[in-house]
mmCIF file of C-alpha atoms in Angstrom:
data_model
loop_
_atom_site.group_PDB
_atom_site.id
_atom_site.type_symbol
_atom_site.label_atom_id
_atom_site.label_comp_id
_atom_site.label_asym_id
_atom_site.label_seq_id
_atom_site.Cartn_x
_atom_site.Cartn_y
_atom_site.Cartn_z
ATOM 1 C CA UNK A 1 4.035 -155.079 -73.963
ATOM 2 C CA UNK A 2 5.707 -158.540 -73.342
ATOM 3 C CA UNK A 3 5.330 -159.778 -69.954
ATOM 4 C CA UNK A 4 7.608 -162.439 -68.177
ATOM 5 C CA UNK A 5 6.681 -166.140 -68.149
ATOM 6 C CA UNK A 6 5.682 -166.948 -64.973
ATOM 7 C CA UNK A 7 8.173 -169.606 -63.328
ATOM 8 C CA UNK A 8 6.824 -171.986 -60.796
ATOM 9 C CA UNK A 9 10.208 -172.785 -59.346
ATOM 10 C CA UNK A 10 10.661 -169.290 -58.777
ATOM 11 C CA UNK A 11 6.987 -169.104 -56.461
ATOM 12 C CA UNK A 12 8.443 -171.425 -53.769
ATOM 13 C CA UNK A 13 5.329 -172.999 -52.688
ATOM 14 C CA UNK A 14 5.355 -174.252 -49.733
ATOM 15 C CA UNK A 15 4.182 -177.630 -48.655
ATOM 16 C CA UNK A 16 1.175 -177.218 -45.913
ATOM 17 C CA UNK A 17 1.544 -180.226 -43.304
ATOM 18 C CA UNK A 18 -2.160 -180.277 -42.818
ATOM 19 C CA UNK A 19 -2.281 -181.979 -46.738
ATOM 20 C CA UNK A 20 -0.320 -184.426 -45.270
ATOM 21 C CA UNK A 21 -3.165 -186.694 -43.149
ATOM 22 C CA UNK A 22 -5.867 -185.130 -45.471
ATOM 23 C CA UNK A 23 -4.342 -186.201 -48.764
ATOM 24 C CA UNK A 24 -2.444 -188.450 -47.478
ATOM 25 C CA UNK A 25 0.865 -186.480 -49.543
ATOM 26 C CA UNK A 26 4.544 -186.323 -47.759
ATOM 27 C CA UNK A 27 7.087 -183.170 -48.372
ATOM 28 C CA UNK A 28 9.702 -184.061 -50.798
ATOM 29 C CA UNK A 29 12.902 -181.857 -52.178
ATOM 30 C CA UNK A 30 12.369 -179.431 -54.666
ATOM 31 C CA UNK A 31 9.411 -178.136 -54.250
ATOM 32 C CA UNK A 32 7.477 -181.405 -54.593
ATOM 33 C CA UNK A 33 5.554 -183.516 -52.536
ATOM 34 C CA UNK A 34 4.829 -187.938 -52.919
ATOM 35 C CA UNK A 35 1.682 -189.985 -52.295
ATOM 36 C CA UNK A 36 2.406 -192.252 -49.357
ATOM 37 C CA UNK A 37 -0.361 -194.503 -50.978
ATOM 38 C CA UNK A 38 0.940 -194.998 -54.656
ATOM 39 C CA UNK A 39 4.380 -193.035 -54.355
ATOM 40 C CA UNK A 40 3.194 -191.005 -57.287
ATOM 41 C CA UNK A 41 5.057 -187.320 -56.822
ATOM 42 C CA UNK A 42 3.049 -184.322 -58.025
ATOM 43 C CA UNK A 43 5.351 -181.684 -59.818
ATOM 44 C CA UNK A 44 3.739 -178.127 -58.971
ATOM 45 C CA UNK A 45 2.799 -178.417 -55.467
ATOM 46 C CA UNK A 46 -0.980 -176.604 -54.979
ATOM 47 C CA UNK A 47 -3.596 -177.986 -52.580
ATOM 48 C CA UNK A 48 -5.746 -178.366 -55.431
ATOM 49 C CA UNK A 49 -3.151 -181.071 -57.678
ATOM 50 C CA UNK A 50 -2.778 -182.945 -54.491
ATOM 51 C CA UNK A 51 -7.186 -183.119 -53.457
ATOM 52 C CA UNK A 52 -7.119 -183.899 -57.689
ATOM 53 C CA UNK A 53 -5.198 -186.871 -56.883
ATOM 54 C CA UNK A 54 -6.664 -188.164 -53.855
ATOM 55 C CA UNK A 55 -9.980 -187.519 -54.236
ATOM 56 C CA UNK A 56 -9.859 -189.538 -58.222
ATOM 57 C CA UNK A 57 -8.064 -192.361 -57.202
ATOM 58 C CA UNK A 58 -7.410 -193.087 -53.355
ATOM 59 C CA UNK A 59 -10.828 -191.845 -51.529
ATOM 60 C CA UNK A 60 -12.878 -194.302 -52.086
ATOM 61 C CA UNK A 61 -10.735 -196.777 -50.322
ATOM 62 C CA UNK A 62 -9.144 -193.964 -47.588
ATOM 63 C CA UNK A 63 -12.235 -191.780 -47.135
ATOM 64 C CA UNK A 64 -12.964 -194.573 -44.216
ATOM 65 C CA UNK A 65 -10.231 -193.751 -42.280
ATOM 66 C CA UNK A 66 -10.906 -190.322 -39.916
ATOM 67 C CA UNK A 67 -9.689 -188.856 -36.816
ATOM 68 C CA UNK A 68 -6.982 -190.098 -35.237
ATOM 69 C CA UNK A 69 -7.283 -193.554 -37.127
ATOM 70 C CA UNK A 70 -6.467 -191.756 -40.208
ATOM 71 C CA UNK A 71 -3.198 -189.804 -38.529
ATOM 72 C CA UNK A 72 -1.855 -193.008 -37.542
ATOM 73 C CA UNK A 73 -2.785 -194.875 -41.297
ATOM 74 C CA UNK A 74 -1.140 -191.420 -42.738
ATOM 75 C CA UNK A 75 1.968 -191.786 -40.420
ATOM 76 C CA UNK A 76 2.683 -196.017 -40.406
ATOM 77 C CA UNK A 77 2.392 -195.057 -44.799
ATOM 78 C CA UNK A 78 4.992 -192.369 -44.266
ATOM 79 C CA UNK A 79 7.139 -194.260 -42.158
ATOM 80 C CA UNK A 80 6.964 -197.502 -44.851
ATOM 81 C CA UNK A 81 7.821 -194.902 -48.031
ATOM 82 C CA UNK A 82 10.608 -193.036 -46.291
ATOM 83 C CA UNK A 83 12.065 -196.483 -45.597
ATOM 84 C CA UNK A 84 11.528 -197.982 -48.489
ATOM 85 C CA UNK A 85 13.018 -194.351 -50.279
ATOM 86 C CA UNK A 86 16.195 -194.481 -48.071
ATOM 87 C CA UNK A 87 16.809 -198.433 -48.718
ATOM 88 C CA UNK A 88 16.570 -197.924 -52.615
ATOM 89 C CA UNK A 89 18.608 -194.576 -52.357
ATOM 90 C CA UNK A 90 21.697 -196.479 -50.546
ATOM 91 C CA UNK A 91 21.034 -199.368 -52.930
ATOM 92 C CA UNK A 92 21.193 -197.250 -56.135
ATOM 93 C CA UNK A 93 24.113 -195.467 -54.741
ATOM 94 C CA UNK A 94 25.959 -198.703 -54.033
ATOM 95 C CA UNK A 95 24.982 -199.951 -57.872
ATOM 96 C CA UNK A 96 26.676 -196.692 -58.996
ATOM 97 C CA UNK A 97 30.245 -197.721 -57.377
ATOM 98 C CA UNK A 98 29.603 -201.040 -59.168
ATOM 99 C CA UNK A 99 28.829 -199.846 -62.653
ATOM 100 C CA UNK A 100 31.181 -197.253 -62.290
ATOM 101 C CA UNK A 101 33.881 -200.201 -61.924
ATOM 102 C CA UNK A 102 32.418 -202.277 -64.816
ATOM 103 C CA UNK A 103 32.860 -199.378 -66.766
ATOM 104 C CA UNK A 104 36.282 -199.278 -65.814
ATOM 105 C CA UNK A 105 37.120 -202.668 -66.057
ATOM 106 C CA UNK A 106 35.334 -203.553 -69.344
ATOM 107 C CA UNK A 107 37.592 -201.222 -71.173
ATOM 108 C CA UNK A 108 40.806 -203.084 -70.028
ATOM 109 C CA UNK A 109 39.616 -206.333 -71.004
ATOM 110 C CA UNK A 110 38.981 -205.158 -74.687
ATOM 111 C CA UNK A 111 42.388 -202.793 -74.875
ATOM 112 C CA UNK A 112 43.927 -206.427 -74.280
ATOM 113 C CA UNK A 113 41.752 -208.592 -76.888
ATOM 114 C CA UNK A 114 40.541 -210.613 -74.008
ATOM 115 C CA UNK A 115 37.324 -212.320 -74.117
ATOM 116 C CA UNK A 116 34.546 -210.547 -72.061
ATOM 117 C CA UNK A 117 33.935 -213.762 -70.108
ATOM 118 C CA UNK A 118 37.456 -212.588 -68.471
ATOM 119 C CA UNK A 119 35.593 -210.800 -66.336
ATOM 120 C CA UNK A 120 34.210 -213.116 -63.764
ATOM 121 C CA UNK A 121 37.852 -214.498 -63.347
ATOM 122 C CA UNK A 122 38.801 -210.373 -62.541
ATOM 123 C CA UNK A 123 35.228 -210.380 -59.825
ATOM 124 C CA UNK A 124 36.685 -213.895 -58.380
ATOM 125 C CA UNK A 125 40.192 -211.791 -57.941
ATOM 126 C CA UNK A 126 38.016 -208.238 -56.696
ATOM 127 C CA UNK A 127 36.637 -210.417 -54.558
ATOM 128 C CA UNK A 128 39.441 -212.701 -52.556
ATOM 129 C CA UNK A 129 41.602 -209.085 -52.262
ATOM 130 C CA UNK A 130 38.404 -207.582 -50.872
ATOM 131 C CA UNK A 131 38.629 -210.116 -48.380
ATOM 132 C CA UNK A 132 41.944 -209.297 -47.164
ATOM 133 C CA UNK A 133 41.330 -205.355 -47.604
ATOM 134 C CA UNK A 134 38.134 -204.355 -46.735
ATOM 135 C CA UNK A 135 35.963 -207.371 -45.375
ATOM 136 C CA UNK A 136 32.858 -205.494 -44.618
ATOM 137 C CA UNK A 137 32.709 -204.379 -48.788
ATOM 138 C CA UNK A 138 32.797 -208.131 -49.970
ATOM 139 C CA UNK A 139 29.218 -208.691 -49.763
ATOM 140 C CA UNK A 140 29.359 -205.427 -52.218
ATOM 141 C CA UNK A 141 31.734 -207.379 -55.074
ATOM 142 C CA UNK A 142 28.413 -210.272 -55.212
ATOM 143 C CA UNK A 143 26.317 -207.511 -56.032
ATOM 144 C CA UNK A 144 28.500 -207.443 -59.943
ATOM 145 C CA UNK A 145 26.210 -210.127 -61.051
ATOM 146 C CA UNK A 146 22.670 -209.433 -59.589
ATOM 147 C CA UNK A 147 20.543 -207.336 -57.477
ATOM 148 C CA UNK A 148 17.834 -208.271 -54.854
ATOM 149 C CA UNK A 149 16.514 -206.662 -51.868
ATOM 150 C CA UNK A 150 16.881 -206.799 -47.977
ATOM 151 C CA UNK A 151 14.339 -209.330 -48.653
ATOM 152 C CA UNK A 152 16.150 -211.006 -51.179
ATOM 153 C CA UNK A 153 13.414 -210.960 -53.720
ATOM 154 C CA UNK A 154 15.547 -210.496 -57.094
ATOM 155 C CA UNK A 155 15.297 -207.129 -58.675
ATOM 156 C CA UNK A 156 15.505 -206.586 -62.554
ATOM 157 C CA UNK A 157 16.422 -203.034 -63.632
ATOM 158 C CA UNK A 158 14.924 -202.602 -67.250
ATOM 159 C CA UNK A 159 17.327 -199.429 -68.841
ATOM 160 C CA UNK A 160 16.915 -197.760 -71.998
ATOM 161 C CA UNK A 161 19.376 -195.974 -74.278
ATOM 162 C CA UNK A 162 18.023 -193.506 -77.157
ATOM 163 C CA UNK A 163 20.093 -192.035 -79.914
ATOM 164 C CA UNK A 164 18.704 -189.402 -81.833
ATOM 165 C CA UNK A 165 19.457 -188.407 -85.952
ATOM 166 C CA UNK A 166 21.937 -185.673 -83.752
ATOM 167 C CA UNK A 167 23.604 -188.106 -81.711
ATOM 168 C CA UNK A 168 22.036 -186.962 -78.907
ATOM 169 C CA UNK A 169 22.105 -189.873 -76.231
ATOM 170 C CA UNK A 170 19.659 -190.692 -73.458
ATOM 171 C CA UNK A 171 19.589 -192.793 -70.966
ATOM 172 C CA UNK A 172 16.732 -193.722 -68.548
ATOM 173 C CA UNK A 173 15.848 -196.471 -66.025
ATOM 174 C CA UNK A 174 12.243 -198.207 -67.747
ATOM 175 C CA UNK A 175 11.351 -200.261 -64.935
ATOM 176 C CA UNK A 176 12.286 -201.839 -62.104
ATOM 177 C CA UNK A 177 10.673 -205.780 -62.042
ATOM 178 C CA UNK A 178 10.408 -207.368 -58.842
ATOM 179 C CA UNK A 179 10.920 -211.044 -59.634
ATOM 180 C CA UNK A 180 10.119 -213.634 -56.545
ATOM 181 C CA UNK A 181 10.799 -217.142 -57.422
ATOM 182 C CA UNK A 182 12.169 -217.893 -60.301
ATOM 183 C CA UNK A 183 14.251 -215.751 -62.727
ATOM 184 C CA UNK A 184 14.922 -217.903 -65.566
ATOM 185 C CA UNK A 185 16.100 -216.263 -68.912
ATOM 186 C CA UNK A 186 11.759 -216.795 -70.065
ATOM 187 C CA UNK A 187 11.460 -215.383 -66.624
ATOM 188 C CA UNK A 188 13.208 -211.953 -67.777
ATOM 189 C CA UNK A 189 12.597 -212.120 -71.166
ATOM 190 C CA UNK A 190 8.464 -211.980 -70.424
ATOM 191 C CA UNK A 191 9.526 -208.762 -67.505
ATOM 192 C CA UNK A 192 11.567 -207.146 -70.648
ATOM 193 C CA UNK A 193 8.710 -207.313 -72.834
ATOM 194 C CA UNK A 194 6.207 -206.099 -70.716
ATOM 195 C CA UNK A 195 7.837 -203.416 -70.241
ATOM 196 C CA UNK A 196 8.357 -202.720 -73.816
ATOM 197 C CA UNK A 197 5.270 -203.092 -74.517
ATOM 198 C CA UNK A 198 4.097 -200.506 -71.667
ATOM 199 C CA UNK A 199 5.937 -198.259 -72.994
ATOM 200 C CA UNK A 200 4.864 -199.168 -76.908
ATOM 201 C CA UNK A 201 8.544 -199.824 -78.203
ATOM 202 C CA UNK A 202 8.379 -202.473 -80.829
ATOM 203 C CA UNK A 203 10.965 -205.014 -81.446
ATOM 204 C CA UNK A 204 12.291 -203.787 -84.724
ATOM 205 C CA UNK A 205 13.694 -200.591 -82.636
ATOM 206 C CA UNK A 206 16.367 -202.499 -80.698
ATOM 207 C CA UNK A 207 19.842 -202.725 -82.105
ATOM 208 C CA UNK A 208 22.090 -203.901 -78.986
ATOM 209 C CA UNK A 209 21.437 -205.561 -75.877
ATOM 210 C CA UNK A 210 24.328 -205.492 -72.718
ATOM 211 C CA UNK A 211 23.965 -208.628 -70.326
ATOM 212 C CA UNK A 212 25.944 -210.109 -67.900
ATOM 213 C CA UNK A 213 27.785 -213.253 -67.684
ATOM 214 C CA UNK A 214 24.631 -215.187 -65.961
ATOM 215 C CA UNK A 215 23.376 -218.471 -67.754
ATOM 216 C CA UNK A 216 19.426 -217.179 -67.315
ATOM 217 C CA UNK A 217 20.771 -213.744 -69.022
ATOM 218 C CA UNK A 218 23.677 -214.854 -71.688
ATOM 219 C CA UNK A 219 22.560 -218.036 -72.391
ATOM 220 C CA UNK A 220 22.376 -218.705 -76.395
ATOM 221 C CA UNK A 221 19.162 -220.766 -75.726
ATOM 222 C CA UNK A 222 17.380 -220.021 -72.227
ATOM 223 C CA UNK A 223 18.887 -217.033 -71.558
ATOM 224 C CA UNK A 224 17.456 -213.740 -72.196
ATOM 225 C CA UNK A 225 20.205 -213.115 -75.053
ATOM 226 C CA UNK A 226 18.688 -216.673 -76.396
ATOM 227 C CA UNK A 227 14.755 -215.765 -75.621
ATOM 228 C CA UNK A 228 15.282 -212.120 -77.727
ATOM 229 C CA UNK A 229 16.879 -214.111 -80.664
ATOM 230 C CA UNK A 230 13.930 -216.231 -80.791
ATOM 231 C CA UNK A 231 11.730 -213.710 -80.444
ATOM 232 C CA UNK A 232 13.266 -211.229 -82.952
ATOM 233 C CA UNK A 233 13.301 -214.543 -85.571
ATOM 234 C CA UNK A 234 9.212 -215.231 -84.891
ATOM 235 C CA UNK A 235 8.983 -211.345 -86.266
ATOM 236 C CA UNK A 236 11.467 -212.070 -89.138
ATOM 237 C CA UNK A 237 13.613 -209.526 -87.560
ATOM 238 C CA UNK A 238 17.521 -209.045 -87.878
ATOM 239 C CA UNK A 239 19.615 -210.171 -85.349
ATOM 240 C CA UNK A 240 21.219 -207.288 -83.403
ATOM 241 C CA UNK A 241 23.980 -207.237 -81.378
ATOM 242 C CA UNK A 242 24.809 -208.384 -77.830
ATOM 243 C CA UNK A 243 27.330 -207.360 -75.731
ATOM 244 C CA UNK A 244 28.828 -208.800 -72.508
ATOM 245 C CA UNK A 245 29.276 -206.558 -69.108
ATOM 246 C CA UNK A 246 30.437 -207.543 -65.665
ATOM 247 C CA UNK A 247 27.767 -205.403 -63.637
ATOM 248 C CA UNK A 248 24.227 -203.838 -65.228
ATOM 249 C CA UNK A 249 21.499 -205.127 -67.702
ATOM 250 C CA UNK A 250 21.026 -202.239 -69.858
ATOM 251 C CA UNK A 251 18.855 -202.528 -73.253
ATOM 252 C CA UNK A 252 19.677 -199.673 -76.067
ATOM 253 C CA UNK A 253 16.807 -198.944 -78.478
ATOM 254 C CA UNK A 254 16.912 -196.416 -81.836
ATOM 255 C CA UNK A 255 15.135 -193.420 -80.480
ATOM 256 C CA UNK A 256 12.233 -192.630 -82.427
ATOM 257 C CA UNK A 257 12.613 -189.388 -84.798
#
């Protein structure tokens, strides 16, 4: 007789607060709980994944900390991922609106035959109306370009677009660089190709790149656009194509089949 598979979505486990300070793990939604050490999220949520966890790759340094020491560690590492969660959440959120608008934009400007390059003439205009509008969102209109932190440290957003033999289309966020100093178009390039390579995508995969209308990204020479070329040319690759975008750096590989 054929028996039901066994769901664990449908067991509702509950997440038992006393894993919290002994794992050091924090209750997240669905059913899933984080590492306040590594931010790591474990999918089925059993005492036994989360001791797994700990106990292979954070006790030797945490296993110090007992008692009441450890319930303040666990607490001040809650407080820091929580915040750190909320910041990015309101960030991503914000990016949305933005890419969104590209989106929006970007279509006009090619309906018309203009050049993409149009487009930081249409952020100078977002940006004087948002002045006159809605003064507290014109800090939001800077954001079209570039990304950083509340600590100003420069973020790169690494995305990756797959199409299948199907035409089935995916799209997922690779990595996300933090870049402090400098982020020349080597800069970027050498953050783009690390996280190829983490992720084993070769070169001869790629088929478009979308930048935006920065020097260090579009630049035919030190940008990124102009690091790729050279890069693609050292493998005796073809050139590929690269397309201009007010807002988001997205790169689009060939899925593999």
């Amino acid at each position: 007789m054929a028996t039901k598979k066994r769901k664990v979505d449908a067991e509702c486990r509950v997440f038992n607060e006393e894993w919290g300070v002994k794992y050091f793990f924090m209750k997240t939604k669905e059913h899933k709980s984080t590492c306040v050490i590594c931010s790591e999220t474990v999918a089925v949520l059993k005492e036994y994944n989360l001791r797994r966890h700990y106990e292979t790759k954070h006790s030797s340094t945490y296993s110090k900390f007992t008692g009441k020491v450890r319930q303040k560690k666990y607490e001040s590492m809650k407080r820091d991922l929580e915040t750190r969660r909320n910041v990015f959440t309101r960030k991503f959120a914000e990016n949305e609106c933005v890419t969104r608008t590209s989106y929006k934009i970007v279509p006009k400007i090619a309906e018309r035959g203009k050049p993409f390059t149009d487009g930081d003439f249409i952020k100078e205009c977002m940006t004087e109306a948002a002045k006159e509008l809605c003064p507290e969102k014109v800090d939001l209109f800077g954001t079209l370009d570039e990304s950083t932190d509340l600590s100003s440290t420069s973020q790169l957003l690494v995305f990756i677009r797959g199409v299948n033999l199907d035409f089935q289309i995916t799209d997922e966020l690779a990595s996300v660089c933090s870049m402090h100093g400098k982020t020349t178009g080597k800069d970027i390039f050498m953050e783009v190709e690390k996280t190829l390579q983490d992720l084993n995508l070769p070169w001869n995969r790629l088929r478009c790149v979308t930048v935006d209308g920065g020097k260090n990204m579009a630049g035919a020479r030190k940008g990124l656009v102009g690091q790729i070329k050279t890069r693609l040319e050292e493998l005796r690759r073809p050139d590929i194509v690269y397309l201009h975008c007010i807002s988001f750096i997205s790169k689009h590989f060939a899925q593999k089949t």
